[in-house]
C-alpha cells in the first residue's frame, strides 16, 4: 500500500451530486508519478518510496548528480520534483514504475499537504483572529494585541503567546477530505472542500486510512 | 482553467430554455417529500441572472399573500426541470432589484407583444 501521490492543485469549482446538491470541490491533478527510489528497512531504516512528478513540461537545468540519480535507477522520464511517501507491505513496486490516480480508487477520505499562501508579516487580528479595539468613539487601541500577560509574577511573557509575525507560507495538512470523484483519463482527483496553497501549487495527497493501522 | 471547465462540462445541461430578464416564468422544481418525488411549479418574474458555467443562477421573484418571495435557482441543477416563459416583459436593465421597493401597480412590468 502506497500512502499517496504528488499532485498539483488546479483550482476550485462545483459539481452536482445525485441529490441535486452543489458540492464545492478542489480539483487536484495527481501524478502521474514515477517511483524513483525505494527505501527499505535494511538499507535506510524505514520503508518509503521516493516519487517524481511527471509533468507535461519541458525540463531543463537538471544537474548531473540529479540526472545520475534518475539514470542509476532506470527512470526514463525526466522529473524535477521529488517527494517521499511511506509504503506498507508493497512487494511488486519497482523503481521506474508509473503510478496514477487509480491508487485512490477505493479511498474514501484523503489528507492533503500543501504550502499555504504567504501573507507576509501580519498583525494579531489577521494572524490569530483577535477582536481588536473599536475604531471610533475616542478609542486609541485599534488593532493592537493588548496585554501580553501579568505583572511581576511571572515577570515575563509566556512562551507561545500569540503575537504578530509571518503568516501563511507554511506547510499545512488538511485532514479527512472526502473524495468526491476520480477522473482517470485526466488523472484528476476531486476532493470536497478547500486545499492549502495557490492554484498550480504542489500538494501531496495521502490516504487518510494509511496511518491508522 | 481549461481543466476546470472540463470538469464542469459533464454537469452542464445541453440546453437551457431561452428567456430574458423581466419575463414571467414558470419553473418546474423537483421536490422530495420523504420518499416521494413530485414537481412543484414556481411562477414569478426573473429579476437577475448571475454567474457562468455551472454556477449560473436565476433569481425569480413573486409576491405571495402580500409578501415578496425570491428564490434562486441554479440553472444547471437537475432539480430545475423546466423553465417556461408565461409573459415576456420589457425592461431596461439586467437586474431588477428596484422591484423590491415597489408594490401594487407600480411593480408591474410592461408586456412585450
Coordinates of C-alpha atoms in Angstrom, one line a residue:
Chain A
X1 CA 0.0 0.0 0.0
X2 CA 1.4 3.4 -1.0
X3 CA 0.5 6.3 1.2
X4 CA -0.2 8.8 -1.6
X5 CA 0.9 10.8 -4.6
X6 CA 2.3 14.1 -5.5
X7 CA -0.1 16.4 -7.3
X8 CA -0.8 20.0 -8.3
X9 CA -3.8 22.0 -7.2
X10 CA -5.7 23.1 -10.3
X11 CA -8.5 25.1 -8.6
X12 CA -11.9 25.0 -7.1
X13 CA -15.3 24.5 -8.8
X14 CA -18.6 22.9 -8.0
X15 CA -20.2 19.7 -9.1
X16 CA -23.7 18.4 -8.6
X17 CA -24.3 15.2 -6.7
X18 CA -27.1 12.6 -7.1
X19 CA -29.4 14.6 -4.8
X20 CA -29.0 17.7 -7.0
X21 CA -26.9 19.5 -4.4
X22 CA -24.0 21.6 -5.3
X23 CA -20.7 20.4 -3.9
X24 CA -17.7 22.6 -3.6
X25 CA -14.6 20.7 -4.8
X26 CA -11.0 21.2 -5.3
X27 CA -9.5 19.7 -8.5
X28 CA -6.1 18.1 -8.0
X29 CA -4.0 16.7 -10.8
X30 CA -2.5 13.8 -9.1
X31 CA 0.5 12.5 -10.8
X32 CA 1.2 10.6 -12.9
X33 CA 4.1 9.8 -10.6
X34 CA 7.1 7.7 -11.2
X35 CA 8.9 5.6 -8.5
X36 CA 12.4 7.0 -8.4
X37 CA 13.8 5.2 -5.3
X38 CA 12.8 2.5 -2.9
X39 CA 13.8 2.9 0.7
X40 CA 13.9 -0.2 2.7
X41 CA 14.3 -1.0 6.4
X42 CA 17.6 -2.9 5.8
X43 CA 19.2 -0.1 4.0
X44 CA 17.6 3.2 5.2
X45 CA 15.9 2.1 8.4
X46 CA 12.4 2.8 7.2
X47 CA 10.1 1.8 4.4
X48 CA 9.3 4.5 1.9
X49 CA 9.3 5.4 -1.7
X50 CA 10.6 8.5 -3.5
X51 CA 8.2 9.7 -6.1
X52 CA 8.8 12.0 -9.0
X53 CA 6.0 14.1 -10.5
X54 CA 5.7 13.7 -14.3
X55 CA 4.5 16.9 -15.9
X56 CA 3.8 17.9 -19.4
X57 CA 6.5 20.4 -19.3
X58 CA 10.0 20.8 -20.8
X59 CA 12.5 20.1 -18.1
X60 CA 15.9 21.7 -18.3
X61 CA 18.6 22.7 -15.9
X62 CA 18.8 19.3 -14.2
X63 CA 22.3 19.0 -12.8
X64 CA 24.4 16.0 -13.3
X65 CA 24.1 14.4 -9.8
X66 CA 20.3 14.7 -10.2
X67 CA 20.3 13.1 -13.7
X68 CA 22.7 10.4 -12.3
X69 CA 20.2 9.7 -9.5
X70 CA 17.5 9.1 -12.0
X71 CA 19.6 7.1 -14.5
X72 CA 21.1 4.9 -11.9
X73 CA 17.6 3.6 -11.1
X74 CA 16.5 3.3 -14.7
X75 CA 13.9 6.1 -14.6
X76 CA 13.3 7.2 -18.1
X77 CA 11.0 10.1 -17.5
X78 CA 12.7 13.4 -16.6
X79 CA 11.3 14.7 -13.4
X80 CA 12.2 17.8 -11.4
X81 CA 10.1 17.3 -8.3
X82 CA 10.8 14.5 -5.8
X83 CA 8.8 13.8 -2.7
X84 CA 8.8 10.8 -0.4
X85 CA 5.8 8.9 0.9
X86 CA 5.6 5.9 3.1
X87 CA 4.7 2.4 1.9
X88 CA 3.4 -0.7 3.7
X89 CA 3.6 -4.3 2.6
X90 CA 4.4 -3.5 -1.0
X91 CA 6.1 -6.3 -2.9
X92 CA 5.6 -5.6 -6.5
X93 CA 6.7 -2.0 -6.5
X94 CA 9.7 -1.4 -8.8
X95 CA 11.8 1.7 -9.4
X96 CA 10.7 3.2 -12.7
X97 CA 7.0 2.2 -12.3
X98 CA 4.4 4.8 -13.0
X99 CA 1.5 5.5 -10.6
X100 CA -1.8 7.2 -11.4
X101 CA -5.0 8.2 -9.6
X102 CA -6.0 4.6 -9.7
X103 CA -4.3 4.5 -6.4
X104 CA -7.3 6.3 -4.8
X105 CA -9.9 4.2 -6.4
X106 CA -11.4 2.7 -3.2
X107 CA -10.3 5.5 -1.0
X108 CA -13.0 7.5 0.8
X109 CA -11.0 10.2 2.5
X110 CA -7.7 11.8 1.9
X111 CA -5.3 14.2 3.7
X112 CA -3.8 16.9 1.6
X113 CA -0.5 18.6 2.4
X114 CA 0.4 21.9 0.8
X115 CA 2.2 25.1 1.4
X116 CA -0.3 27.8 2.3
X117 CA -0.4 31.1 0.5
X118 CA 2.1 33.6 2.1
X119 CA 0.6 36.7 3.7
X120 CA 3.8 38.3 5.0
X121 CA 4.2 39.8 8.4
X122 CA 0.7 40.2 9.8
X123 CA -0.9 41.6 12.9
X124 CA -2.7 39.7 15.5
X125 CA -6.2 40.3 14.1
X126 CA -5.4 38.6 10.8
X127 CA -3.0 36.1 12.1
X128 CA -4.9 34.8 15.2
X129 CA -8.4 36.3 14.8
X130 CA -8.1 38.7 17.8
X131 CA -11.0 41.1 18.1
X132 CA -9.0 44.3 18.3
X133 CA -10.3 47.6 19.7
X134 CA -13.0 49.9 18.4
X135 CA -12.2 52.1 15.5
X136 CA -14.0 55.3 16.8
X137 CA -15.5 56.9 19.9
X138 CA -12.1 58.1 21.1
X139 CA -10.6 54.7 21.2
X140 CA -6.9 54.6 20.9
X141 CA -6.5 50.9 20.5
X142 CA -7.5 49.7 17.1
X143 CA -5.6 46.6 16.0
X144 CA -3.1 46.1 18.8
X145 CA -2.8 42.7 20.7
X146 CA -3.4 44.4 24.0
X147 CA -1.9 42.9 27.2
X148 CA 0.6 40.1 26.8
X149 CA 0.5 38.9 30.4
X150 CA 0.5 39.7 34.1
X151 CA 3.0 41.9 36.0
X152 CA 5.8 41.0 38.5
X153 CA 4.7 37.4 38.6
X154 CA 5.6 35.8 36.2
X155 CA 7.6 38.8 35.1
X156 CA 7.9 37.6 31.5
X157 CA 5.8 36.8 28.5
X158 CA 4.7 33.2 28.4
X159 CA 6.1 31.1 25.6
X160 CA 3.8 30.5 22.7
X161 CA 1.9 33.8 23.3
X162 CA 0.1 34.8 20.1
X163 CA 1.8 37.8 18.6
X164 CA 2.2 39.3 15.2
X165 CA 4.5 37.6 12.7
X166 CA 4.9 35.7 9.4
X167 CA 1.5 34.4 8.3
X168 CA 1.0 31.7 5.8
X169 CA 3.7 30.2 3.6
X170 CA 3.7 27.2 5.9
X171 CA 3.3 23.5 5.4
X172 CA -0.4 22.8 6.2
X173 CA -2.2 19.4 6.3
X174 CA -5.9 19.3 5.8
X175 CA -7.3 16.1 7.0
X176 CA -10.2 13.8 6.0
X177 CA -11.3 15.5 2.8
X178 CA -13.9 13.4 1.1
X179 CA -13.0 12.1 -2.3
X180 CA -16.0 13.1 -4.5
X181 CA -14.9 11.9 -7.9
X182 CA -11.9 10.4 -9.8
X183 CA -11.4 11.2 -13.4
X184 CA -8.9 8.6 -14.7
X185 CA -8.2 9.9 -18.2
X186 CA -7.1 13.2 -17.0
X187 CA -5.6 12.0 -13.7
X188 CA -7.8 14.2 -11.7
X189 CA -9.0 13.8 -8.1
X190 CA -11.9 15.9 -6.9
X191 CA -11.9 16.5 -3.3
X192 CA -14.6 18.1 -1.2
X193 CA -13.6 21.5 0.3
X194 CA -10.5 23.7 0.2
X195 CA -6.9 22.7 0.0
X196 CA -3.9 24.8 1.1
X197 CA -1.8 26.8 -1.4
X198 CA -2.3 28.7 -4.7
X199 CA -3.7 27.2 -7.9
X200 CA -0.9 25.3 -9.5
X201 CA 0.8 24.8 -6.2
X202 CA 2.4 21.5 -5.2
X203 CA 0.4 19.2 -2.9
X204 CA 0.8 15.7 -1.6
X205 CA -2.4 13.7 -1.4
X206 CA -2.4 10.9 1.2
X207 CA -4.8 8.2 2.1
X208 CA -6.4 9.1 5.4
X209 CA -6.5 5.5 6.5
X210 CA -2.9 4.7 5.8
X211 CA -1.5 5.6 9.3
X212 CA -4.5 4.2 11.2
X213 CA -3.1 0.7 11.2
Chain B
X1 CA -8.8 26.9 -16.3
X2 CA -9.2 24.5 -19.2
X3 CA -9.2 21.6 -16.9
X4 CA -11.8 23.2 -14.6
X5 CA -14.2 23.7 -17.4
X6 CA -13.7 20.1 -18.5
X7 CA -14.7 19.0 -15.0
X8 CA -17.8 21.2 -15.1
X9 CA -18.8 20.1 -18.6
X10 CA -20.2 16.9 -17.5
X11 CA -22.8 18.5 -15.2
X12 CA -24.0 21.2 -17.6
X13 CA -27.4 20.9 -19.3
X14 CA -27.3 20.7 -23.0
X15 CA -30.0 23.3 -23.5
X16 CA -31.3 26.0 -21.3
X17 CA -34.7 27.4 -22.4
X18 CA -34.5 30.9 -23.7
X19 CA -35.8 33.7 -21.5
X20 CA -34.9 37.2 -20.6
X21 CA -34.8 39.4 -17.6
X22 CA -38.2 40.7 -16.8
X23 CA -40.0 37.7 -18.2
X24 CA -42.6 35.9 -16.1
X25 CA -41.6 32.3 -16.0
X26 CA -42.9 29.0 -14.6
X27 CA -40.1 27.0 -13.1
X28 CA -40.7 23.3 -12.6
X29 CA -38.8 22.2 -9.5
X30 CA -38.4 18.6 -8.3
X31 CA -39.3 18.3 -4.7
X32 CA -38.5 15.4 -2.4
X33 CA -41.0 14.6 0.3
X34 CA -39.9 11.6 2.3
X35 CA -39.5 9.1 -0.4
X36 CA -41.9 10.6 -3.0
X37 CA -40.8 12.9 -5.7
X38 CA -43.0 15.4 -7.3
X39 CA -42.8 18.5 -9.4
X40 CA -43.7 21.9 -8.0
X41 CA -44.3 24.9 -10.1
X42 CA -43.0 28.3 -9.0
X43 CA -44.1 31.3 -11.0
X44 CA -42.6 34.7 -10.9
X45 CA -40.5 37.4 -12.6
X46 CA -36.9 36.8 -13.4
X47 CA -35.1 39.7 -11.8
X48 CA -31.5 38.6 -12.1
X49 CA -29.3 36.1 -14.0
X50 CA -25.9 35.7 -12.5
X51 CA -22.7 33.6 -12.9
X52 CA -21.5 31.5 -15.7
X53 CA -21.0 27.8 -16.4
X54 CA -22.2 25.5 -13.6
X55 CA -22.6 28.4 -11.2
X56 CA -25.2 30.2 -13.4
X57 CA -28.3 31.1 -11.4
X58 CA -31.6 33.0 -11.8
X59 CA -33.5 34.8 -9.2
X60 CA -37.3 34.6 -9.5
X61 CA -39.4 37.0 -7.6
X62 CA -43.1 36.7 -6.8
X63 CA -45.4 38.3 -4.3
X64 CA -47.4 35.7 -2.5
X65 CA -50.1 36.8 0.0
X66 CA -48.6 40.2 0.2
X67 CA -45.1 39.0 1.0
X68 CA -42.3 39.2 -1.6
X69 CA -40.6 35.9 -2.1
X70 CA -37.4 35.4 -4.1
X71 CA -36.0 32.0 -5.0
X72 CA -32.6 31.4 -6.5
X73 CA -32.4 28.5 -8.9
X74 CA -29.1 27.1 -10.2
X75 CA -29.8 26.7 -13.9
X76 CA -27.9 23.5 -14.3
X77 CA -29.3 21.8 -11.3
X78 CA -31.3 18.6 -12.1
X79 CA -34.0 19.8 -9.6
X80 CA -34.8 22.5 -12.1
X81 CA -36.6 20.5 -14.7
X82 CA -38.1 23.1 -16.9
X83 CA -38.5 26.8 -17.4
X84 CA -41.5 28.1 -19.4
X85 CA -42.0 31.7 -20.3
X86 CA -45.5 32.9 -19.5
X87 CA -45.2 36.5 -20.3
X88 CA -42.4 38.5 -21.9
X89 CA -41.5 41.8 -20.3
X90 CA -39.9 45.0 -21.5
X91 CA -37.2 46.2 -19.1
X92 CA -34.2 48.4 -19.5
X93 CA -31.8 46.8 -17.0
X94 CA -30.3 43.5 -16.3
X95 CA -31.0 43.4 -12.6
X96 CA -34.5 44.4 -11.5
X97 CA -33.7 44.8 -7.8
X98 CA -35.8 48.1 -7.9
X99 CA -38.9 45.9 -7.9
X100 CA -38.3 45.1 -4.3
X101 CA -39.2 48.6 -3.3
X102 CA -42.3 48.8 -5.3
X103 CA -45.7 47.4 -4.6
X104 CA -49.0 47.1 -6.4
X105 CA -49.5 48.8 -9.7
X106 CA -46.0 50.2 -9.8
X107 CA -44.4 46.8 -9.6
X108 CA -45.9 45.8 -13.0
X109 CA -43.7 45.2 -16.0
X110 CA -44.8 46.2 -19.5
X111 CA -45.5 43.3 -21.7
X112 CA -43.7 42.7 -25.0
X113 CA -46.0 41.8 -27.8

